[in-house]
mmCIF file of C-alpha atoms in Angstrom:
data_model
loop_
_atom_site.group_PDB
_atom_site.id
_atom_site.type_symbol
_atom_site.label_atom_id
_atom_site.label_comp_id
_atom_site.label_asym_id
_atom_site.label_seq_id
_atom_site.Cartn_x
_atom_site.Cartn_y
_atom_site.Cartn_z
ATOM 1 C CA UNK A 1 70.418 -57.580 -21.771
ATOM 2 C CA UNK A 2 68.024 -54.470 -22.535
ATOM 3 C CA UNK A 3 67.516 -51.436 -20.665
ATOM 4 C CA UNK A 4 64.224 -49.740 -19.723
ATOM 5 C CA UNK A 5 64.800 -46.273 -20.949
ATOM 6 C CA UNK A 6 63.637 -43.518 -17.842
ATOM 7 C CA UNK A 7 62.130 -41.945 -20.309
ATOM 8 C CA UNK A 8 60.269 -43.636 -22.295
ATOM 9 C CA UNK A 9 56.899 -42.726 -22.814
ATOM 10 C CA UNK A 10 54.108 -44.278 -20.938
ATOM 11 C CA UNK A 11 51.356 -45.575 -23.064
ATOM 12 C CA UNK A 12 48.596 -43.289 -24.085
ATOM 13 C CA UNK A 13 44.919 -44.070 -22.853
ATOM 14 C CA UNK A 14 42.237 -43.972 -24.992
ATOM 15 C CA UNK A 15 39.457 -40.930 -23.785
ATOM 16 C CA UNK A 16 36.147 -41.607 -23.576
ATOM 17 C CA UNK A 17 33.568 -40.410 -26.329
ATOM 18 C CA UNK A 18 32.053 -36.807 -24.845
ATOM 19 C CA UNK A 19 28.620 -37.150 -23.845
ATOM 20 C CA UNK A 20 25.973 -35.913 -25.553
ATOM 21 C CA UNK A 21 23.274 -34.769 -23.198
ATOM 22 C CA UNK A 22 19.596 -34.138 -24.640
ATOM 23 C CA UNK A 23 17.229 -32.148 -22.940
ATOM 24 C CA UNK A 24 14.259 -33.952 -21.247
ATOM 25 C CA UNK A 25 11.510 -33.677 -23.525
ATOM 26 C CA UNK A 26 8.415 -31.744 -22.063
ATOM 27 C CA UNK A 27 5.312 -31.573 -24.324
ATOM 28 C CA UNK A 28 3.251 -30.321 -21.577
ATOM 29 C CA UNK A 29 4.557 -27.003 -21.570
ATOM 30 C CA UNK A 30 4.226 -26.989 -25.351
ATOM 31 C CA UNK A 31 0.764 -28.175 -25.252
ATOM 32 C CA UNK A 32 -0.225 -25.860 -21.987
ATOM 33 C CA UNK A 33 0.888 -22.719 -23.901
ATOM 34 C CA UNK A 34 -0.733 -23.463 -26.902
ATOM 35 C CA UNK A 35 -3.917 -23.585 -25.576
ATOM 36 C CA UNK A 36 -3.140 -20.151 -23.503
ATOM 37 C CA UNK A 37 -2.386 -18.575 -26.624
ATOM 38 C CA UNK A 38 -5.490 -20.083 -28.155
ATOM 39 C CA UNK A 39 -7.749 -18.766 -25.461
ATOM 40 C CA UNK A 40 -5.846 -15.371 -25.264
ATOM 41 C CA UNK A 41 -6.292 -14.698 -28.935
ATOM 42 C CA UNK A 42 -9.852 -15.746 -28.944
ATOM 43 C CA UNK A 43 -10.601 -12.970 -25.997
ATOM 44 C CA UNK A 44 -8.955 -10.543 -28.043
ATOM 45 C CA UNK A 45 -10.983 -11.727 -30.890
ATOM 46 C CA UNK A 46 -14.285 -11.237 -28.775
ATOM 47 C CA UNK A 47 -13.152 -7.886 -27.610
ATOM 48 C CA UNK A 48 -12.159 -6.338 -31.192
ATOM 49 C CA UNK A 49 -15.145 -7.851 -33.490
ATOM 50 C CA UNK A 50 -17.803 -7.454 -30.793
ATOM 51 C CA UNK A 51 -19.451 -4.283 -31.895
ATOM 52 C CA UNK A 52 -21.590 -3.651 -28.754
ATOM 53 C CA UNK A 53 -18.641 -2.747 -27.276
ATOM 54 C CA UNK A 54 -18.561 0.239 -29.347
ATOM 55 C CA UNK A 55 -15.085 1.523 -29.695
ATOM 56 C CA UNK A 56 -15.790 4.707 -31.823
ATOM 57 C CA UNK A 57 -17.464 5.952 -28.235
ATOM 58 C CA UNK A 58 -14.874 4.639 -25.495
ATOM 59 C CA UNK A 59 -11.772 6.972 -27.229
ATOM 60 C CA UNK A 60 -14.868 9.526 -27.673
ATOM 61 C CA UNK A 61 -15.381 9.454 -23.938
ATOM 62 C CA UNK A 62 -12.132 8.828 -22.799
ATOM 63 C CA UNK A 63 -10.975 12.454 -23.273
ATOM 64 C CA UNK A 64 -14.276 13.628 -21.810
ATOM 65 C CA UNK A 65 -14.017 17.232 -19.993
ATOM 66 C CA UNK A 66 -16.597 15.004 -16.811
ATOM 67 C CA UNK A 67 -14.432 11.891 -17.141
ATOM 68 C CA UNK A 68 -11.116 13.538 -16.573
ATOM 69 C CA UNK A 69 -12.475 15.825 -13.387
ATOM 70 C CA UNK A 70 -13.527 12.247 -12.526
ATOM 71 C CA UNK A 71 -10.189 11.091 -12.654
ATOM 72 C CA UNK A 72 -8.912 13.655 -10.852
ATOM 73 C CA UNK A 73 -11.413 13.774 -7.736
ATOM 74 C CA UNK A 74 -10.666 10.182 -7.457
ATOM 75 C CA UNK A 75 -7.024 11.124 -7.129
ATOM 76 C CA UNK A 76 -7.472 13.810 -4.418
ATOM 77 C CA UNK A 77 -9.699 11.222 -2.671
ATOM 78 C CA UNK A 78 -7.743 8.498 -2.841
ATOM 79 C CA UNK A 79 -4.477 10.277 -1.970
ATOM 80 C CA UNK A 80 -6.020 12.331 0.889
ATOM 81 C CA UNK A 81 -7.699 9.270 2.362
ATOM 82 C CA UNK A 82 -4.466 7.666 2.123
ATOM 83 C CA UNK A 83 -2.341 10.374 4.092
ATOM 84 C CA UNK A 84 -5.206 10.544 6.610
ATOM 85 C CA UNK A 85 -4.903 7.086 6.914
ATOM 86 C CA UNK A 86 -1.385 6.497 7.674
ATOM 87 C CA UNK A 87 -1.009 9.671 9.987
ATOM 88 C CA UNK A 88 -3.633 7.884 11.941
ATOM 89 C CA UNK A 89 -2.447 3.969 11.485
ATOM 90 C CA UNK A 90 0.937 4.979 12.876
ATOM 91 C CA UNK A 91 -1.225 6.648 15.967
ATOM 92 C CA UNK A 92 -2.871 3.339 16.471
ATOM 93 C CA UNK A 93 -0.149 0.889 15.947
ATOM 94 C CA UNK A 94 2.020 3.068 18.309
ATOM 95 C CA UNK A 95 -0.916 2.683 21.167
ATOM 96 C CA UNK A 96 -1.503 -0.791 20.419
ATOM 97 C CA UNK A 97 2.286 -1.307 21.423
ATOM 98 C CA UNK A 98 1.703 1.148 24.574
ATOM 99 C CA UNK A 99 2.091 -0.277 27.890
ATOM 100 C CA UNK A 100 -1.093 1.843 29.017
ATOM 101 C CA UNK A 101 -3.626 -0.471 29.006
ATOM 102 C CA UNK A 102 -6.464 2.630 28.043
ATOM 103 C CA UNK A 103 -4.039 3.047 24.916
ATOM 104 C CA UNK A 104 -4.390 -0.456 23.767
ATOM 105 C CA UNK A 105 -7.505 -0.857 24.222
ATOM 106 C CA UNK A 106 -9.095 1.736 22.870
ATOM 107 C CA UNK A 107 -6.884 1.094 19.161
ATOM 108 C CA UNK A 108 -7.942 -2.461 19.703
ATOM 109 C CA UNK A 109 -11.850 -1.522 19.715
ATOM 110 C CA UNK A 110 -11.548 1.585 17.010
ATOM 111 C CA UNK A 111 -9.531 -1.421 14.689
ATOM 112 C CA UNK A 112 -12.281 -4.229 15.410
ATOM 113 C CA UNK A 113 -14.738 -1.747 14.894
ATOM 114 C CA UNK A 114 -13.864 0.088 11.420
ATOM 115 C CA UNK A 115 -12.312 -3.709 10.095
ATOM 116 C CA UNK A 116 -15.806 -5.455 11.334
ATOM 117 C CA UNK A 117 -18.281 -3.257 9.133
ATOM 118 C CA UNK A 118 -18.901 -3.102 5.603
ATOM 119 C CA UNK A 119 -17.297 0.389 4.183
ATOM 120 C CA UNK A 120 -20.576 1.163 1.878
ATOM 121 C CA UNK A 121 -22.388 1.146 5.487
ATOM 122 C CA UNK A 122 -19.849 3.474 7.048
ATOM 123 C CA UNK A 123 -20.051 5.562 4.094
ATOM 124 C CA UNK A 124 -23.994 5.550 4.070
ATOM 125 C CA UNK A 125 -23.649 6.937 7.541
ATOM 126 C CA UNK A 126 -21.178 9.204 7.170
ATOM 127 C CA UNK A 127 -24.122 11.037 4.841
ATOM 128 C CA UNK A 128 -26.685 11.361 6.836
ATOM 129 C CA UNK A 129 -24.163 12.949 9.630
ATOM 130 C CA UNK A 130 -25.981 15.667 9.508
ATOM 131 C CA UNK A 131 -29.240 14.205 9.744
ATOM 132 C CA UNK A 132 -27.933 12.471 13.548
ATOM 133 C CA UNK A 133 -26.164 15.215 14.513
ATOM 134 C CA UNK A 134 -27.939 18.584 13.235
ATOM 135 C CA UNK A 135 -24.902 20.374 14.617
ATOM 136 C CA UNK A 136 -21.791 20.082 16.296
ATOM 137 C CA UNK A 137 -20.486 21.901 19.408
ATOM 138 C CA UNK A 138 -17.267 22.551 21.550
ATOM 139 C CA UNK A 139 -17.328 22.913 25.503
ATOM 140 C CA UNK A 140 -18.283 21.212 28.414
ATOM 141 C CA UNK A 141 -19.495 17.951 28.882
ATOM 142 C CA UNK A 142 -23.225 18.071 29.783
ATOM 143 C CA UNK A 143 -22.214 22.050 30.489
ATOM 144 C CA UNK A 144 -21.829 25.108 28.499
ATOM 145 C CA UNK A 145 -21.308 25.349 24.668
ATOM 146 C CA UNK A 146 -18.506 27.677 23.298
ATOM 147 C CA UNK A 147 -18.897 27.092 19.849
ATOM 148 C CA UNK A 148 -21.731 25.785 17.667
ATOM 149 C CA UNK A 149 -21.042 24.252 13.968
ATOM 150 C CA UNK A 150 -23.685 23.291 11.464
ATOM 151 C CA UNK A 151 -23.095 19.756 10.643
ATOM 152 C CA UNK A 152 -24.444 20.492 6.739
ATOM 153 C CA UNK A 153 -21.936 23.302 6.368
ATOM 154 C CA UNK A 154 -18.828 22.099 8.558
ATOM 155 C CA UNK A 155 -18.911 18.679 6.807
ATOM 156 C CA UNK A 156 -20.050 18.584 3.233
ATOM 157 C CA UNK A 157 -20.299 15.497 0.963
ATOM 158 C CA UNK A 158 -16.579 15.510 -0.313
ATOM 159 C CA UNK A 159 -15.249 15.769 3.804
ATOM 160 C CA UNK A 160 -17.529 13.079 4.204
ATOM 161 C CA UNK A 161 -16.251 10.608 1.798
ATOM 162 C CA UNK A 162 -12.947 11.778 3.087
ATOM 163 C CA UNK A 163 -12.844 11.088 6.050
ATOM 164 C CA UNK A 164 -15.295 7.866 5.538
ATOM 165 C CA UNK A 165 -12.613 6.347 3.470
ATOM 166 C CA UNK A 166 -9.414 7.116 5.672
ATOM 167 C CA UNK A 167 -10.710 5.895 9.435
ATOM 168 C CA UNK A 168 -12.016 2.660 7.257
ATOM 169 C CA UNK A 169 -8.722 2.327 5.626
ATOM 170 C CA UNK A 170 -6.763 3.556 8.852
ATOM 171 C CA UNK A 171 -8.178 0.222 10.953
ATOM 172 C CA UNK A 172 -6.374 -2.423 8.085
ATOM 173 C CA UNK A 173 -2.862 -0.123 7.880
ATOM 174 C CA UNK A 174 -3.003 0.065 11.694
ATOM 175 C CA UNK A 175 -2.239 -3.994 11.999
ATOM 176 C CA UNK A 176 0.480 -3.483 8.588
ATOM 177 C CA UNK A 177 2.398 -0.842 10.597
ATOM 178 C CA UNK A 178 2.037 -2.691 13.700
ATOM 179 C CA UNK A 179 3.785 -5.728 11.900
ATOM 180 C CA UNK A 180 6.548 -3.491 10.406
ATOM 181 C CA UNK A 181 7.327 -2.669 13.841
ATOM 182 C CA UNK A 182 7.628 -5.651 15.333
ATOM 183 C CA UNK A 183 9.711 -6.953 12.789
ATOM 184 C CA UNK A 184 12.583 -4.734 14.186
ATOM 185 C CA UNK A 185 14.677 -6.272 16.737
ATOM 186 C CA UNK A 186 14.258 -5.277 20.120
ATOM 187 C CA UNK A 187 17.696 -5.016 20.826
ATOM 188 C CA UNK A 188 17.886 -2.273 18.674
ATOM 189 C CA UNK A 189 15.678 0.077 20.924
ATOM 190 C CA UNK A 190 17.378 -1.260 24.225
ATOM 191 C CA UNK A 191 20.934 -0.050 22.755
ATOM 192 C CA UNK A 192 19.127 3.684 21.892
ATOM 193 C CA UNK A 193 17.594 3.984 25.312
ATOM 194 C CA UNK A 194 20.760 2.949 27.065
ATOM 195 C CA UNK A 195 22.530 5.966 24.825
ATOM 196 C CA UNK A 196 19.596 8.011 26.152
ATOM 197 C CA UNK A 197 17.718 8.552 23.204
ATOM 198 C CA UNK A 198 14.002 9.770 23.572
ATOM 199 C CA UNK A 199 11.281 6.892 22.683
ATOM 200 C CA UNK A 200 9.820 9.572 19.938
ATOM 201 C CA UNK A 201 13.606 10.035 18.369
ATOM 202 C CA UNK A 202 14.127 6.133 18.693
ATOM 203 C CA UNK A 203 10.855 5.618 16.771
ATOM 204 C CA UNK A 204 11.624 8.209 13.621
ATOM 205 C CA UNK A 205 15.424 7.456 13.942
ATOM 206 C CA UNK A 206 16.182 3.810 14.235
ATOM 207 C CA UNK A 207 12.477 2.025 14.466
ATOM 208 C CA UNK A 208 10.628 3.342 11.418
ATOM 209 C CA UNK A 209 13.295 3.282 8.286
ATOM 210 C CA UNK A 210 13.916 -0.449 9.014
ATOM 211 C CA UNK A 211 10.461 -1.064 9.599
ATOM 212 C CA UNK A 212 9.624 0.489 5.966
ATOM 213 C CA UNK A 213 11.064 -2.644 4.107
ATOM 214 C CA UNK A 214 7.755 -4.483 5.409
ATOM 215 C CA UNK A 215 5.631 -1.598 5.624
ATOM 216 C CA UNK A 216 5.732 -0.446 2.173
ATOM 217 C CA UNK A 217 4.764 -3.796 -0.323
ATOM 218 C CA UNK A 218 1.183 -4.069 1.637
ATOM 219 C CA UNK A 219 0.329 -0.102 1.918
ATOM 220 C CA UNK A 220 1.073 -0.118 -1.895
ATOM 221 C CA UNK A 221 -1.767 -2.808 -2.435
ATOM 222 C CA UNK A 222 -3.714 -0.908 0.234
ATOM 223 C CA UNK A 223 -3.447 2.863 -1.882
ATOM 224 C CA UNK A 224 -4.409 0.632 -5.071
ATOM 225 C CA UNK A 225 -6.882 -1.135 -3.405
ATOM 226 C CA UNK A 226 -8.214 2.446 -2.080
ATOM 227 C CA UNK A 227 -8.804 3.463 -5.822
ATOM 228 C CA UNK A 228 -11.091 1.211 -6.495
ATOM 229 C CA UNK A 229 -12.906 1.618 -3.384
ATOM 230 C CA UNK A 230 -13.789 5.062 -3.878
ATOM 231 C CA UNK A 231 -16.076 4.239 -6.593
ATOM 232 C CA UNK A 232 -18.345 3.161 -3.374
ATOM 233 C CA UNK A 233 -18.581 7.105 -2.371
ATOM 234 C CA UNK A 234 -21.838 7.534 -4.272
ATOM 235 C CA UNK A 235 -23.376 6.382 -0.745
ATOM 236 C CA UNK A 236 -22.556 9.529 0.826
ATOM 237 C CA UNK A 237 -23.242 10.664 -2.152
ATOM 238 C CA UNK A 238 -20.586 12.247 -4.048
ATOM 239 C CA UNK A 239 -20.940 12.507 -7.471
ATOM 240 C CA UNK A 240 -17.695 13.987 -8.676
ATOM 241 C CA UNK A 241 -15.448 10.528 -9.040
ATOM 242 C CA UNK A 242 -14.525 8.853 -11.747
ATOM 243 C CA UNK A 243 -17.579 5.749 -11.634
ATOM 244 C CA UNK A 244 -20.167 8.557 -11.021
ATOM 245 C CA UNK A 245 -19.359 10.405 -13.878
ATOM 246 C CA UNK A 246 -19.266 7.324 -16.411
ATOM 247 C CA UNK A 247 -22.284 5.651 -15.042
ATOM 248 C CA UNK A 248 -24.158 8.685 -15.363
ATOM 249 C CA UNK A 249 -22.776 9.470 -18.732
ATOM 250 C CA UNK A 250 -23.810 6.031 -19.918
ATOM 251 C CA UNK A 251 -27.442 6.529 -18.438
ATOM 252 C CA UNK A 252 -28.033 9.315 -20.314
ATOM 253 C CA UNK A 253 -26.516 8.163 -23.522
ATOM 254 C CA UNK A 254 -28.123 4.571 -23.351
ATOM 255 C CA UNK A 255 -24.778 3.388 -24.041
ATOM 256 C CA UNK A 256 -24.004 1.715 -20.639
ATOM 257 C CA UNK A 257 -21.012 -0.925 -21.473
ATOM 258 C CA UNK A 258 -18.665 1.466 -23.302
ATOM 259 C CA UNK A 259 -18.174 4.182 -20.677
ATOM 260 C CA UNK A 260 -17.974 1.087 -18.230
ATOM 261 C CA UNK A 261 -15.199 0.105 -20.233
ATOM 262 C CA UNK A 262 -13.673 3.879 -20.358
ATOM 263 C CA UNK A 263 -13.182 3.572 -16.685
ATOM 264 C CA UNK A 264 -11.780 0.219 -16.524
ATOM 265 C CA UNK A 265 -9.197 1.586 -18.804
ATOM 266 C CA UNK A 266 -8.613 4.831 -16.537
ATOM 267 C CA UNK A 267 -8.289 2.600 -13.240
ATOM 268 C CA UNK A 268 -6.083 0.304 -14.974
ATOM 269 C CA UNK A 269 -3.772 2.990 -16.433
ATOM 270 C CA UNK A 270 -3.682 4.895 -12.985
ATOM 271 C CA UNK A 271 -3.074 1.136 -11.270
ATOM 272 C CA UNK A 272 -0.537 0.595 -13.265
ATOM 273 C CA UNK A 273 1.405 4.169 -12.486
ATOM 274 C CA UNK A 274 0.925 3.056 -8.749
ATOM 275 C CA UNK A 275 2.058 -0.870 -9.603
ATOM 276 C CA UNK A 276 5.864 1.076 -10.754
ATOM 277 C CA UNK A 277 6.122 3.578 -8.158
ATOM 278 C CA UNK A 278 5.690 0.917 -5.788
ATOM 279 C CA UNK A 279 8.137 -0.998 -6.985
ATOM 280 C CA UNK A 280 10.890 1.492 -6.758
ATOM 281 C CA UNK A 281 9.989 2.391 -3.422
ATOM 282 C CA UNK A 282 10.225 -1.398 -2.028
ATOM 283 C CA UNK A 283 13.752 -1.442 -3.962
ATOM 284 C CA UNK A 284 14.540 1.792 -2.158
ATOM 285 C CA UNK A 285 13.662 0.621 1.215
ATOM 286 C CA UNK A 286 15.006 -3.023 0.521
ATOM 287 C CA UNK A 287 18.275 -1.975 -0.479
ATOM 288 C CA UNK A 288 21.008 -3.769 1.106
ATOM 289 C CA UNK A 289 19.252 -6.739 2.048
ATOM 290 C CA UNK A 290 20.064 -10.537 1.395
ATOM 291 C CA UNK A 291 17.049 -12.296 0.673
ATOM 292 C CA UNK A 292 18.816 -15.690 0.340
ATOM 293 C CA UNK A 293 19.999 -15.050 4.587
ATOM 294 C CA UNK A 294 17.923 -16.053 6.869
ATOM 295 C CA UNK A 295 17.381 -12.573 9.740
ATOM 296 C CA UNK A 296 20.637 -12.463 11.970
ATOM 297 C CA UNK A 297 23.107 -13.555 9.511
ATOM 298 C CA UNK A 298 25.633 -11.283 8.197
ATOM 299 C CA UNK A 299 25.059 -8.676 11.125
ATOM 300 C CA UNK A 300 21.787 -7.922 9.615
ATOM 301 C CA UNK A 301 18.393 -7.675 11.559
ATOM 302 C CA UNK A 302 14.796 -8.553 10.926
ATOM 303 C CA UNK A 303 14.307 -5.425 8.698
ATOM 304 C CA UNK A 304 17.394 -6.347 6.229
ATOM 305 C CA UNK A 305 19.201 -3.490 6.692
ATOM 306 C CA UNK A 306 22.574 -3.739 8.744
ATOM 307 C CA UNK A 307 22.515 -3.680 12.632
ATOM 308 C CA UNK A 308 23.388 -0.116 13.027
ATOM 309 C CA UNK A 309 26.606 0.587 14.952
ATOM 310 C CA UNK A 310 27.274 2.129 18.180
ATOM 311 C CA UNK A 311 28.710 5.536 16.604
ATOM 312 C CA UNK A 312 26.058 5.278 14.291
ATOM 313 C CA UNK A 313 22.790 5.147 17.441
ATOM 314 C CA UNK A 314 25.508 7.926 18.731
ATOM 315 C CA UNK A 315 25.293 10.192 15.870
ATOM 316 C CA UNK A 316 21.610 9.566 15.425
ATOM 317 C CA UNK A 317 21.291 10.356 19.321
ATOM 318 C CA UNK A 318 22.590 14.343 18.224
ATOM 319 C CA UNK A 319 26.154 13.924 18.942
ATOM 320 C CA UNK A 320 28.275 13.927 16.663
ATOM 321 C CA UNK A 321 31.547 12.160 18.698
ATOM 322 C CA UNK A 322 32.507 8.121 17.985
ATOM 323 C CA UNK A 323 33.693 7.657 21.443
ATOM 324 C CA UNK A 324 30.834 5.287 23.189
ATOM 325 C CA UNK A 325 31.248 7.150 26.523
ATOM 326 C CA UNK A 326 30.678 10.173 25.410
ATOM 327 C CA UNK A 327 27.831 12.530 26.451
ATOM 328 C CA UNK A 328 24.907 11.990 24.715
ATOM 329 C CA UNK A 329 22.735 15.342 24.117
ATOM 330 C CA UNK A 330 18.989 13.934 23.939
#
């Protein structure tokens, strides 16, 4: 009689071979970047052998004494638009949200005005202000005048392109803010006003930093697409920007097509300055926020940010106390 040992070993099972996994073979990528190298490297071809492109005068011209004032009045213009512009969009958006019905109405017609006309004709009219209104005056409807302005003096051709460029502009960042504002939730402003903040402190407190994370990505297209826009100020005319002062360069020199390129190469180089800074301010003002989440999950609102806290509306409110019942100090 045998005996089955306890222990014996059981008997060892064979394991199968490891696979060995090959990646799916894709020739169309292969193919599709060869031919965008092909076509890349033949544009670069075109642009170095070409010699009416004349090289030897672009880096002459682009460290020209009139080019770079150029550059820089088409900085202050497109900067000073720009701040015009959203001082004036928040105005709009803010009446376009107002329960007075003269409020919304008039943003409503100044936005379908300024977004339904061409900017070169705004700007055209915007120089011959003073030829429609010789002068300008402060007083009394159809009554006395206290003070009398000459239209040619008070508004000259650089105020003119100024202010040309920033109500135009003002009209498109009116609707952007107005979006970034209603992207906040409501509730948010409800919980404020029953700690009895002010609507103006609710607005710069809890209404306006959250509604940055949408505000921000389209105004930075907006300030990039107002750089290229001012070259349309030689309707008021101004002849100080950057286009002005190549085009005129290349009239006089018969060389046309290289100070074109010299300021393709200035707005690109200033685009691209703009292109970065934008960037960090979106990841500034998108900080904290889970893309991946739809709004509402993870105690997080429209905006991305985190639904603020009751002791922190408090503390915003001016006190500076956690206790909910405490006395708020508007």
């Amino acid at each position: 009689m045998t005996s089955t040992s306890p222990h014996a070993s059981a008997p060892t099972r064979e394991l199968p071979e490891p696979l060995r996994a090959r990646p799916v073979p894709r020739p169309g990528r292969w193919v599709s970047a060869a031919v965008v190298l092909v076509l890349v490297a033949m544009a670069v071809n075109g642009l170095v052998t070409n010699p009416n492109f004349r090289w030897d005068t672009v880096w002459l011209y682009l460290r020209d004494v009139v080019v770079v004032r150029g550059v820089g009045w088409t900085l202050v213009l497109t900067f000073g638009s720009m701040a015009l512009a959203v001082v004036l969009a928040v105005t709009l958006a803010i009446m376009r949200r107002s329960d007075n019905p003269v409020m919304r109405w008039v943003a409503w017609a100044y936005i379908w005005f300024f977004r339904g006309t061409p900017i070169y004709t705004q700007l055209v009219f915007w120089g011959l202000i003073s030829v429609l209104y010789p002068r300008l005056s402060l007083g009394i409807p159809f009554g006395p005048e206290f003070f009398v302005f000459s239209t040619r003096d008070l508004i000259t051709a650089f105020w003119a392109a100024l202010l040309g460029l920033a109500l135009n502009e003002a009209a498109y960042l009116a609707e952007i803010v107005r979006a970034g504002l209603s992207s906040v939730d409501p509730g948010q402003t409800e919980a404020a006003k029953a700690l009895g903040m002010k609507d103006g402190k609710i607005m710069r407190r809890i209404v306006l930093p959250q509604a940055m994370r949408v505000i921000v990505p389209p105004t930075g297209n907006e300030t990039i697409s107002m750089l290229k826009t001012t070259s349309l100020v030689v309707a008021v005319p101004f002849t100080l920007d950057l286009m002005y002062a190549t085009s005129a360069i290349g009239n006089r020199t018969f060389q046309p097509i290289p100070l074109l390129v010299v300021a393709a190469l200035w707005y690109l180089l200033i685009t691209s300055i703009l292109m970065v800074g934008q960037h960090f301010l979106e990841r500034y003002y998108g900080r904290g926020f889970d893309g991946g989440s739809p709004a509402g999950r993870s105690g997080r609102g429209p905006s991305g940010s985190r639904k603020p806290r009751k002791q922190d509306l408090i503390r915003a409110a001016g006190t500076t106390k956690d206790d909910p019942f405490a006395e708020v100090t508007p």
